[in-house]
Amino acid sequence: MKVIDEQFTEHSAMGVRQMVDFLRGEGYKAGKKLVRRLMNLMDLRAIYPMKSLSKGGWVKYRMPYLLRNLLIERPNQVWCTDITYVAMEHGFMYLYAIIDVYSRYIVGWGLYNSLDASNAIEVLDAAVRRHGAPEIINSDQGCQYTSKEWHETCDGYGIKISMDGKARCLDNIWIERFWRTIKREYIYLNPEDNAIDLRKGVAHYIDYYNTRRYHQGIDHQIPAARYAAAIAA
Protein backbone atom coordinates (compact mmCIF):
# COMPACT_ATOMS: atom_id res chain seq x y z
CA MET A 1 0.00 0.00 0.00
CA LYS A 2 2.89 2.35 0.69
CA VAL A 3 4.19 1.86 -2.86
CA ILE A 4 0.74 2.60 -4.31
CA ASP A 5 0.43 5.72 -2.18
CA GLU A 6 3.85 7.04 -3.16
CA GLN A 7 3.22 6.42 -6.86
CA PHE A 8 -0.26 7.97 -6.75
CA THR A 9 1.10 11.02 -4.94
CA GLU A 10 3.63 11.58 -7.72
CA HIS A 11 1.30 10.65 -10.60
CA SER A 12 -2.27 11.36 -9.50
CA ALA A 13 -3.80 10.62 -12.92
CA MET A 14 -3.06 6.91 -12.56
CA GLY A 15 -6.05 4.59 -12.55
CA VAL A 16 -6.21 0.93 -11.58
CA ARG A 17 -4.88 -0.48 -14.86
CA GLN A 18 -1.89 1.87 -14.93
CA MET A 19 -1.16 1.12 -11.28
CA VAL A 20 -1.24 -2.62 -11.99
CA ASP A 21 1.20 -2.17 -14.87
CA PHE A 22 3.50 -0.08 -12.67
CA LEU A 23 3.47 -2.58 -9.80
CA ARG A 24 4.14 -5.52 -12.10
CA GLY A 25 6.99 -3.57 -13.68
CA GLU A 26 8.45 -3.13 -10.20
CA GLY A 27 8.27 -6.87 -9.58
CA TYR A 28 5.10 -7.04 -7.48
CA LYS A 29 2.40 -9.65 -8.08
CA ALA A 30 -0.64 -7.45 -8.51
CA GLY A 31 -4.03 -8.11 -10.07
CA LYS A 32 -6.74 -5.60 -10.93
CA LYS A 33 -9.11 -6.79 -8.19
CA LEU A 34 -6.47 -6.44 -5.48
CA VAL A 35 -5.25 -3.04 -6.66
CA ARG A 36 -8.82 -1.74 -7.00
CA ARG A 37 -9.61 -2.91 -3.46
CA LEU A 38 -6.46 -1.31 -2.04
CA MET A 39 -7.02 1.98 -3.86
CA ASN A 40 -10.59 2.11 -2.56
CA LEU A 41 -9.37 1.33 0.96
CA MET A 42 -6.80 4.12 0.64
CA ASP A 43 -9.52 6.52 -0.52
CA LEU A 44 -7.89 7.31 -3.88
CA ARG A 45 -11.29 8.08 -5.31
CA ALA A 46 -10.43 11.34 -7.07
CA ILE A 47 -9.03 9.21 -9.87
CA TYR A 48 -11.12 6.07 -9.42
CA PRO A 49 -14.46 7.17 -7.92
CA MET A 50 -16.77 4.30 -7.02
CA LYS A 51 -20.47 5.09 -7.05
CA SER A 52 -21.19 2.51 -4.39
CA LEU A 53 -19.06 4.36 -1.84
CA SER A 54 -21.65 7.11 -1.48
CA LYS A 55 -24.42 4.77 -0.28
CA GLY A 56 -27.11 6.25 -2.53
CA GLY A 57 -26.35 9.91 -1.80
CA TRP A 58 -24.10 10.28 -4.83
CA VAL A 59 -26.59 11.84 -7.23
CA LYS A 60 -28.91 13.63 -4.82
CA TYR A 61 -26.16 15.56 -3.04
CA ARG A 62 -23.72 16.03 -5.91
CA MET A 63 -23.13 19.75 -6.43
CA PRO A 64 -21.63 21.80 -9.30
CA TYR A 65 -18.06 23.07 -9.36
CA LEU A 66 -18.15 26.76 -8.39
CA LEU A 67 -14.48 27.72 -8.66
CA ARG A 68 -13.97 27.80 -12.41
CA ASN A 69 -12.83 31.32 -13.40
CA LEU A 70 -13.51 32.53 -9.84
CA LEU A 71 -11.13 35.27 -8.65
CA ILE A 72 -10.02 34.25 -5.17
CA GLU A 73 -8.86 37.44 -3.47
CA ARG A 74 -9.44 37.12 0.28
CA PRO A 75 -9.20 34.62 3.14
CA ASN A 76 -12.27 32.55 4.03
CA GLN A 77 -13.63 33.08 0.53
CA VAL A 78 -12.88 29.50 -0.52
CA TRP A 79 -11.80 26.52 1.53
CA CYS A 80 -10.93 23.14 0.04
CA THR A 81 -11.13 19.85 1.90
CA ASP A 82 -10.04 16.30 1.24
CA ILE A 83 -8.88 13.05 2.83
CA THR A 84 -5.66 11.12 2.24
CA TYR A 85 -4.25 7.76 3.31
CA VAL A 86 -1.26 7.82 5.67
CA ALA A 87 0.85 4.69 6.17
CA MET A 88 2.45 3.81 9.50
CA GLU A 89 4.95 1.09 10.37
CA HIS A 90 1.99 -1.00 11.45
CA GLY A 91 -1.35 -0.02 9.96
CA PHE A 92 -2.59 3.26 8.57
CA MET A 93 -4.76 6.29 9.27
CA TYR A 94 -6.75 8.80 7.24
CA LEU A 95 -5.74 12.46 7.34
CA TYR A 96 -8.56 14.98 6.83
CA ALA A 97 -7.61 18.59 6.12
CA ILE A 98 -9.10 21.93 5.09
CA ILE A 99 -7.01 24.59 3.33
CA ASP A 100 -7.80 28.26 2.81
CA VAL A 101 -7.13 28.76 -0.89
CA TYR A 102 -6.17 32.45 -0.73
CA SER A 103 -3.45 31.98 1.88
CA ARG A 104 -2.78 28.20 1.65
CA TYR A 105 -3.26 28.19 5.43
CA ILE A 106 -4.41 24.86 6.89
CA VAL A 107 -7.45 25.95 8.88
CA GLY A 108 -8.36 22.49 10.15
CA TRP A 109 -7.22 18.87 10.17
CA GLY A 110 -7.74 15.56 11.93
CA LEU A 111 -6.48 11.96 11.93
CA TYR A 112 -8.99 9.11 11.99
CA ASN A 113 -9.10 5.38 11.38
CA SER A 114 -12.30 5.49 9.30
CA LEU A 115 -13.89 7.33 6.38
CA ASP A 116 -17.06 8.43 8.16
CA ALA A 117 -18.82 11.67 7.26
CA SER A 118 -18.83 12.53 10.97
CA ASN A 119 -15.04 12.91 10.85
CA ALA A 120 -15.22 15.43 8.01
CA ILE A 121 -17.91 17.33 9.91
CA GLU A 122 -15.85 17.36 13.11
CA VAL A 123 -12.89 18.90 11.26
CA LEU A 124 -15.16 21.49 9.63
CA ASP A 125 -16.85 22.37 12.94
CA ALA A 126 -13.48 22.95 14.60
CA ALA A 127 -12.25 25.11 11.71
CA VAL A 128 -15.40 27.25 11.74
CA ARG A 129 -15.21 27.73 15.51
CA ARG A 130 -11.64 28.96 15.16
CA HIS A 131 -11.80 30.98 11.94
CA GLY A 132 -15.45 31.58 11.07
CA ALA A 133 -17.29 30.04 8.14
CA PRO A 134 -16.03 30.32 4.55
CA GLU A 135 -18.21 31.48 1.70
CA ILE A 136 -17.54 28.31 -0.33
CA ILE A 137 -16.10 24.90 0.51
CA ASN A 138 -14.90 22.62 -2.28
CA SER A 139 -14.45 18.85 -2.10
CA ASP A 140 -14.47 15.81 -4.30
CA GLN A 141 -17.56 13.61 -4.75
CA GLY A 142 -16.65 11.13 -2.02
CA CYS A 143 -19.29 9.59 0.21
CA GLN A 144 -18.40 11.87 3.12
CA TYR A 145 -19.19 14.98 1.08
CA THR A 146 -22.26 13.61 -0.69
CA SER A 147 -23.85 12.71 2.64
CA LYS A 148 -26.98 14.35 3.99
CA GLU A 149 -25.13 15.19 7.21
CA TRP A 150 -22.36 17.11 5.43
CA HIS A 151 -24.84 19.14 3.41
CA GLU A 152 -26.98 19.95 6.44
CA THR A 153 -23.88 21.09 8.35
CA CYS A 154 -22.71 23.36 5.53
CA ASP A 155 -26.23 24.74 5.07
CA GLY A 156 -26.36 25.52 8.78
CA TYR A 157 -23.22 27.62 8.47
CA GLY A 158 -24.41 29.29 5.28
CA ILE A 159 -21.56 27.74 3.28
CA LYS A 160 -21.99 27.15 -0.45
CA ILE A 161 -20.88 23.67 -1.50
CA SER A 162 -18.70 23.15 -4.57
CA MET A 163 -17.59 19.75 -5.87
CA ASP A 164 -14.92 18.60 -8.29
CA GLY A 165 -15.98 17.14 -11.59
CA LYS A 166 -15.92 13.34 -11.57
CA ALA A 167 -12.30 12.08 -11.78
CA ARG A 168 -10.99 15.69 -11.99
CA CYS A 169 -8.44 15.88 -9.17
CA LEU A 170 -7.06 19.15 -10.59
CA ASP A 171 -10.30 20.89 -9.58
CA ASN A 172 -9.05 20.58 -5.99
CA ILE A 173 -5.40 21.23 -6.83
CA TRP A 174 -4.62 23.28 -3.70
CA ILE A 175 -5.26 20.46 -1.25
CA GLU A 176 -3.71 17.92 -3.62
CA ARG A 177 -0.49 19.94 -3.60
CA PHE A 178 -0.57 20.05 0.19
CA TRP A 179 -0.85 16.25 0.27
CA ARG A 180 2.22 15.94 -1.93
CA THR A 181 4.12 18.40 0.26
CA ILE A 182 3.37 16.80 3.62
CA LYS A 183 4.05 13.32 2.29
CA ARG A 184 7.36 14.24 0.67
CA GLU A 185 8.61 16.39 3.54
CA TYR A 186 7.34 14.44 6.54
CA ILE A 187 5.30 11.24 6.13
CA TYR A 188 7.56 9.31 3.76
CA LEU A 189 10.67 10.40 5.65
CA ASN A 190 9.31 9.63 9.12
CA PRO A 191 7.11 6.52 9.14
CA GLU A 192 5.63 6.49 12.63
CA ASP A 193 4.93 3.33 14.60
CA ASN A 194 1.55 4.30 16.09
CA ALA A 195 -1.30 6.78 15.85
CA ILE A 196 -0.17 8.81 18.87
CA ASP A 197 3.25 9.52 17.40
CA LEU A 198 1.75 10.14 13.97
CA ARG A 199 -0.68 12.70 15.38
CA LYS A 200 2.15 14.52 17.16
CA GLY A 201 4.27 14.47 14.02
CA VAL A 202 1.49 15.73 11.76
CA ALA A 203 0.67 18.50 14.25
CA HIS A 204 4.31 19.58 14.32
CA TYR A 205 4.59 19.55 10.53
CA ILE A 206 1.36 21.48 9.95
CA ASP A 207 2.48 24.10 12.47
CA TYR A 208 5.73 24.42 10.52
CA TYR A 209 3.88 24.54 7.19
CA ASN A 210 1.49 27.23 8.43
CA THR A 211 3.87 29.45 10.37
CA ARG A 212 7.43 29.00 9.09
CA ARG A 213 7.43 27.52 5.58
CA TYR A 214 7.58 29.97 2.66
CA HIS A 215 5.10 29.01 -0.07
CA GLN A 216 5.97 29.47 -3.73
CA GLY A 217 2.31 29.59 -4.79
CA ILE A 218 1.67 32.77 -2.78
CA ASP A 219 4.74 34.76 -3.79
CA HIS A 220 6.99 33.10 -1.21
CA GLN A 221 4.89 34.26 1.73
CA ILE A 222 4.14 32.26 4.87
CA PRO A 223 0.51 31.00 4.91
CA ALA A 224 -0.33 32.11 8.46
CA ALA A 225 1.16 35.56 7.89
CA ARG A 226 -0.73 36.04 4.62
CA TYR A 227 -3.97 34.86 6.23
CA ALA A 228 -3.62 37.07 9.31
CA ALA A 229 -2.58 40.16 7.36
CA ALA A 230 -5.58 39.94 5.06
CA ILE A 231 -7.99 39.33 7.95
CA ALA A 232 -6.63 42.38 9.78
CA ALA A 233 -6.77 44.65 6.72
CSV table of C-alpha atoms in Angstrom, one decimal:
chain,number,residue,atom,x,y,z
A,1,MET,CA,0.0,0.0,0.0
A,2,LYS,CA,2.9,2.4,0.7
A,3,VAL,CA,4.2,1.9,-2.9
A,4,ILE,CA,0.7,2.6,-4.3
A,5,ASP,CA,0.4,5.7,-2.2
A,6,GLU,CA,3.9,7.0,-3.2
A,7,GLN,CA,3.2,6.4,-6.9
A,8,PHE,CA,-0.3,8.0,-6.7
A,9,THR,CA,1.1,11.0,-4.9
A,10,GLU,CA,3.6,11.6,-7.7
A,11,HIS,CA,1.3,10.6,-10.6
A,12,SER,CA,-2.3,11.4,-9.5
A,13,ALA,CA,-3.8,10.6,-12.9
A,14,MET,CA,-3.1,6.9,-12.6
A,15,GLY,CA,-6.0,4.6,-12.6
A,16,VAL,CA,-6.2,0.9,-11.6
A,17,ARG,CA,-4.9,-0.5,-14.9
A,18,GLN,CA,-1.9,1.9,-14.9
A,19,MET,CA,-1.2,1.1,-11.3
A,20,VAL,CA,-1.2,-2.6,-12.0
A,21,ASP,CA,1.2,-2.2,-14.9
A,22,PHE,CA,3.5,-0.1,-12.7
A,23,LEU,CA,3.5,-2.6,-9.8
A,24,ARG,CA,4.1,-5.5,-12.1
A,25,GLY,CA,7.0,-3.6,-13.7
A,26,GLU,CA,8.5,-3.1,-10.2
A,27,GLY,CA,8.3,-6.9,-9.6
A,28,TYR,CA,5.1,-7.0,-7.5
A,29,LYS,CA,2.4,-9.7,-8.1
A,30,ALA,CA,-0.6,-7.4,-8.5
A,31,GLY,CA,-4.0,-8.1,-10.1
A,32,LYS,CA,-6.7,-5.6,-10.9
A,33,LYS,CA,-9.1,-6.8,-8.2
A,34,LEU,CA,-6.5,-6.4,-5.5
A,35,VAL,CA,-5.2,-3.0,-6.7
A,36,ARG,CA,-8.8,-1.7,-7.0
A,37,ARG,CA,-9.6,-2.9,-3.5
A,38,LEU,CA,-6.5,-1.3,-2.0
A,39,MET,CA,-7.0,2.0,-3.9
A,40,ASN,CA,-10.6,2.1,-2.6
A,41,LEU,CA,-9.4,1.3,1.0
A,42,MET,CA,-6.8,4.1,0.6
A,43,ASP,CA,-9.5,6.5,-0.5
A,44,LEU,CA,-7.9,7.3,-3.9
A,45,ARG,CA,-11.3,8.1,-5.3
A,46,ALA,CA,-10.4,11.3,-7.1
A,47,ILE,CA,-9.0,9.2,-9.9
A,48,TYR,CA,-11.1,6.1,-9.4
A,49,PRO,CA,-14.5,7.2,-7.9
A,50,MET,CA,-16.8,4.3,-7.0
A,51,LYS,CA,-20.5,5.1,-7.0
A,52,SER,CA,-21.2,2.5,-4.4
A,53,LEU,CA,-19.1,4.4,-1.8
A,54,SER,CA,-21.6,7.1,-1.5
A,55,LYS,CA,-24.4,4.8,-0.3
A,56,GLY,CA,-27.1,6.3,-2.5
A,57,GLY,CA,-26.4,9.9,-1.8
A,58,TRP,CA,-24.1,10.3,-4.8
A,59,VAL,CA,-26.6,11.8,-7.2
A,60,LYS,CA,-28.9,13.6,-4.8
A,61,TYR,CA,-26.2,15.6,-3.0
A,62,ARG,CA,-23.7,16.0,-5.9
A,63,MET,CA,-23.1,19.8,-6.4
A,64,PRO,CA,-21.6,21.8,-9.3
A,65,TYR,CA,-18.1,23.1,-9.4
A,66,LEU,CA,-18.1,26.8,-8.4
A,67,LEU,CA,-14.5,27.7,-8.7
A,68,ARG,CA,-14.0,27.8,-12.4
A,69,ASN,CA,-12.8,31.3,-13.4
A,70,LEU,CA,-13.5,32.5,-9.8
A,71,LEU,CA,-11.1,35.3,-8.6
A,72,ILE,CA,-10.0,34.2,-5.2
A,73,GLU,CA,-8.9,37.4,-3.5
A,74,ARG,CA,-9.4,37.1,0.3
A,75,PRO,CA,-9.2,34.6,3.1
A,76,ASN,CA,-12.3,32.6,4.0
A,77,GLN,CA,-13.6,33.1,0.5
A,78,VAL,CA,-12.9,29.5,-0.5
A,79,TRP,CA,-11.8,26.5,1.5
A,80,CYS,CA,-10.9,23.1,0.0
A,81,THR,CA,-11.1,19.9,1.9
A,82,ASP,CA,-10.0,16.3,1.2
A,83,ILE,CA,-8.9,13.0,2.8
A,84,THR,CA,-5.7,11.1,2.2
A,85,TYR,CA,-4.3,7.8,3.3
A,86,VAL,CA,-1.3,7.8,5.7
A,87,ALA,CA,0.8,4.7,6.2
A,88,MET,CA,2.4,3.8,9.5
A,89,GLU,CA,5.0,1.1,10.4
A,90,HIS,CA,2.0,-1.0,11.4
A,91,GLY,CA,-1.4,0.0,10.0
A,92,PHE,CA,-2.6,3.3,8.6
A,93,MET,CA,-4.8,6.3,9.3
A,94,TYR,CA,-6.7,8.8,7.2
A,95,LEU,CA,-5.7,12.5,7.3
A,96,TYR,CA,-8.6,15.0,6.8
A,97,ALA,CA,-7.6,18.6,6.1
A,98,ILE,CA,-9.1,21.9,5.1
A,99,ILE,CA,-7.0,24.6,3.3
A,100,ASP,CA,-7.8,28.3,2.8
A,101,VAL,CA,-7.1,28.8,-0.9
A,102,TYR,CA,-6.2,32.4,-0.7
A,103,SER,CA,-3.4,32.0,1.9
A,104,ARG,CA,-2.8,28.2,1.7
A,105,TYR,CA,-3.3,28.2,5.4
A,106,ILE,CA,-4.4,24.9,6.9
A,107,VAL,CA,-7.4,26.0,8.9
A,108,GLY,CA,-8.4,22.5,10.1
A,109,TRP,CA,-7.2,18.9,10.2
A,110,GLY,CA,-7.7,15.6,11.9
A,111,LEU,CA,-6.5,12.0,11.9
A,112,TYR,CA,-9.0,9.1,12.0
A,113,ASN,CA,-9.1,5.4,11.4
A,114,SER,CA,-12.3,5.5,9.3
A,115,LEU,CA,-13.9,7.3,6.4
A,116,ASP,CA,-17.1,8.4,8.2
A,117,ALA,CA,-18.8,11.7,7.3
A,118,SER,CA,-18.8,12.5,11.0
A,119,ASN,CA,-15.0,12.9,10.8
A,120,ALA,CA,-15.2,15.4,8.0
A,121,ILE,CA,-17.9,17.3,9.9
A,122,GLU,CA,-15.9,17.4,13.1
A,123,VAL,CA,-12.9,18.9,11.3
A,124,LEU,CA,-15.2,21.5,9.6
A,125,ASP,CA,-16.8,22.4,12.9
A,126,ALA,CA,-13.5,23.0,14.6
A,127,ALA,CA,-12.2,25.1,11.7
A,128,VAL,CA,-15.4,27.2,11.7
A,129,ARG,CA,-15.2,27.7,15.5
A,130,ARG,CA,-11.6,29.0,15.2
A,131,HIS,CA,-11.8,31.0,11.9
A,132,GLY,CA,-15.4,31.6,11.1
A,133,ALA,CA,-17.3,30.0,8.1
A,134,PRO,CA,-16.0,30.3,4.6
A,135,GLU,CA,-18.2,31.5,1.7
A,136,ILE,CA,-17.5,28.3,-0.3
A,137,ILE,CA,-16.1,24.9,0.5
A,138,ASN,CA,-14.9,22.6,-2.3
A,139,SER,CA,-14.5,18.9,-2.1
A,140,ASP,CA,-14.5,15.8,-4.3
A,141,GLN,CA,-17.6,13.6,-4.7
A,142,GLY,CA,-16.6,11.1,-2.0
A,143,CYS,CA,-19.3,9.6,0.2
A,144,GLN,CA,-18.4,11.9,3.1
A,145,TYR,CA,-19.2,15.0,1.1
A,146,THR,CA,-22.3,13.6,-0.7
A,147,SER,CA,-23.8,12.7,2.6
A,148,LYS,CA,-27.0,14.3,4.0
A,149,GLU,CA,-25.1,15.2,7.2
A,150,TRP,CA,-22.4,17.1,5.4
A,151,HIS,CA,-24.8,19.1,3.4
A,152,GLU,CA,-27.0,20.0,6.4
A,153,THR,CA,-23.9,21.1,8.3
A,154,CYS,CA,-22.7,23.4,5.5
A,155,ASP,CA,-26.2,24.7,5.1
A,156,GLY,CA,-26.4,25.5,8.8
A,157,TYR,CA,-23.2,27.6,8.5
A,158,GLY,CA,-24.4,29.3,5.3
A,159,ILE,CA,-21.6,27.7,3.3
A,160,LYS,CA,-22.0,27.1,-0.4
A,161,ILE,CA,-20.9,23.7,-1.5
A,162,SER,CA,-18.7,23.1,-4.6
A,163,MET,CA,-17.6,19.7,-5.9
A,164,ASP,CA,-14.9,18.6,-8.3
A,165,GLY,CA,-16.0,17.1,-11.6
A,166,LYS,CA,-15.9,13.3,-11.6
A,167,ALA,CA,-12.3,12.1,-11.8
A,168,ARG,CA,-11.0,15.7,-12.0
A,169,CYS,CA,-8.4,15.9,-9.2
A,170,LEU,CA,-7.1,19.2,-10.6
A,171,ASP,CA,-10.3,20.9,-9.6
A,172,ASN,CA,-9.0,20.6,-6.0
A,173,ILE,CA,-5.4,21.2,-6.8
A,174,TRP,CA,-4.6,23.3,-3.7
A,175,ILE,CA,-5.3,20.5,-1.2
A,176,GLU,CA,-3.7,17.9,-3.6
A,177,ARG,CA,-0.5,19.9,-3.6
A,178,PHE,CA,-0.6,20.0,0.2
A,179,TRP,CA,-0.8,16.2,0.3
A,180,ARG,CA,2.2,15.9,-1.9
A,181,THR,CA,4.1,18.4,0.3
A,182,ILE,CA,3.4,16.8,3.6
A,183,LYS,CA,4.1,13.3,2.3
A,184,ARG,CA,7.4,14.2,0.7
A,185,GLU,CA,8.6,16.4,3.5
A,186,TYR,CA,7.3,14.4,6.5
A,187,ILE,CA,5.3,11.2,6.1
A,188,TYR,CA,7.6,9.3,3.8
A,189,LEU,CA,10.7,10.4,5.6
A,190,ASN,CA,9.3,9.6,9.1
A,191,PRO,CA,7.1,6.5,9.1
A,192,GLU,CA,5.6,6.5,12.6
A,193,ASP,CA,4.9,3.3,14.6
A,194,ASN,CA,1.6,4.3,16.1
A,195,ALA,CA,-1.3,6.8,15.9
A,196,ILE,CA,-0.2,8.8,18.9
A,197,ASP,CA,3.3,9.5,17.4
A,198,LEU,CA,1.7,10.1,14.0
A,199,ARG,CA,-0.7,12.7,15.4
A,200,LYS,CA,2.2,14.5,17.2
A,201,GLY,CA,4.3,14.5,14.0
A,202,VAL,CA,1.5,15.7,11.8
A,203,ALA,CA,0.7,18.5,14.2
A,204,HIS,CA,4.3,19.6,14.3
A,205,TYR,CA,4.6,19.6,10.5
A,206,ILE,CA,1.4,21.5,9.9
A,207,ASP,CA,2.5,24.1,12.5
A,208,TYR,CA,5.7,24.4,10.5
A,209,TYR,CA,3.9,24.5,7.2
A,210,ASN,CA,1.5,27.2,8.4
A,211,THR,CA,3.9,29.4,10.4
A,212,ARG,CA,7.4,29.0,9.1
A,213,ARG,CA,7.4,27.5,5.6
A,214,TYR,CA,7.6,30.0,2.7
A,215,HIS,CA,5.1,29.0,-0.1
A,216,GLN,CA,6.0,29.5,-3.7
A,217,GLY,CA,2.3,29.6,-4.8
A,218,ILE,CA,1.7,32.8,-2.8
A,219,ASP,CA,4.7,34.8,-3.8
A,220,HIS,CA,7.0,33.1,-1.2
A,221,GLN,CA,4.9,34.3,1.7
A,222,ILE,CA,4.1,32.3,4.9
A,223,PRO,CA,0.5,31.0,4.9
A,224,ALA,CA,-0.3,32.1,8.5
A,225,ALA,CA,1.2,35.6,7.9
A,226,ARG,CA,-0.7,36.0,4.6
A,227,TYR,CA,-4.0,34.9,6.2
A,228,ALA,CA,-3.6,37.1,9.3
A,229,ALA,CA,-2.6,40.2,7.4
A,230,ALA,CA,-5.6,39.9,5.1
A,231,ILE,CA,-8.0,39.3,8.0
A,232,ALA,CA,-6.6,42.4,9.8
A,233,ALA,CA,-6.8,44.6,6.7
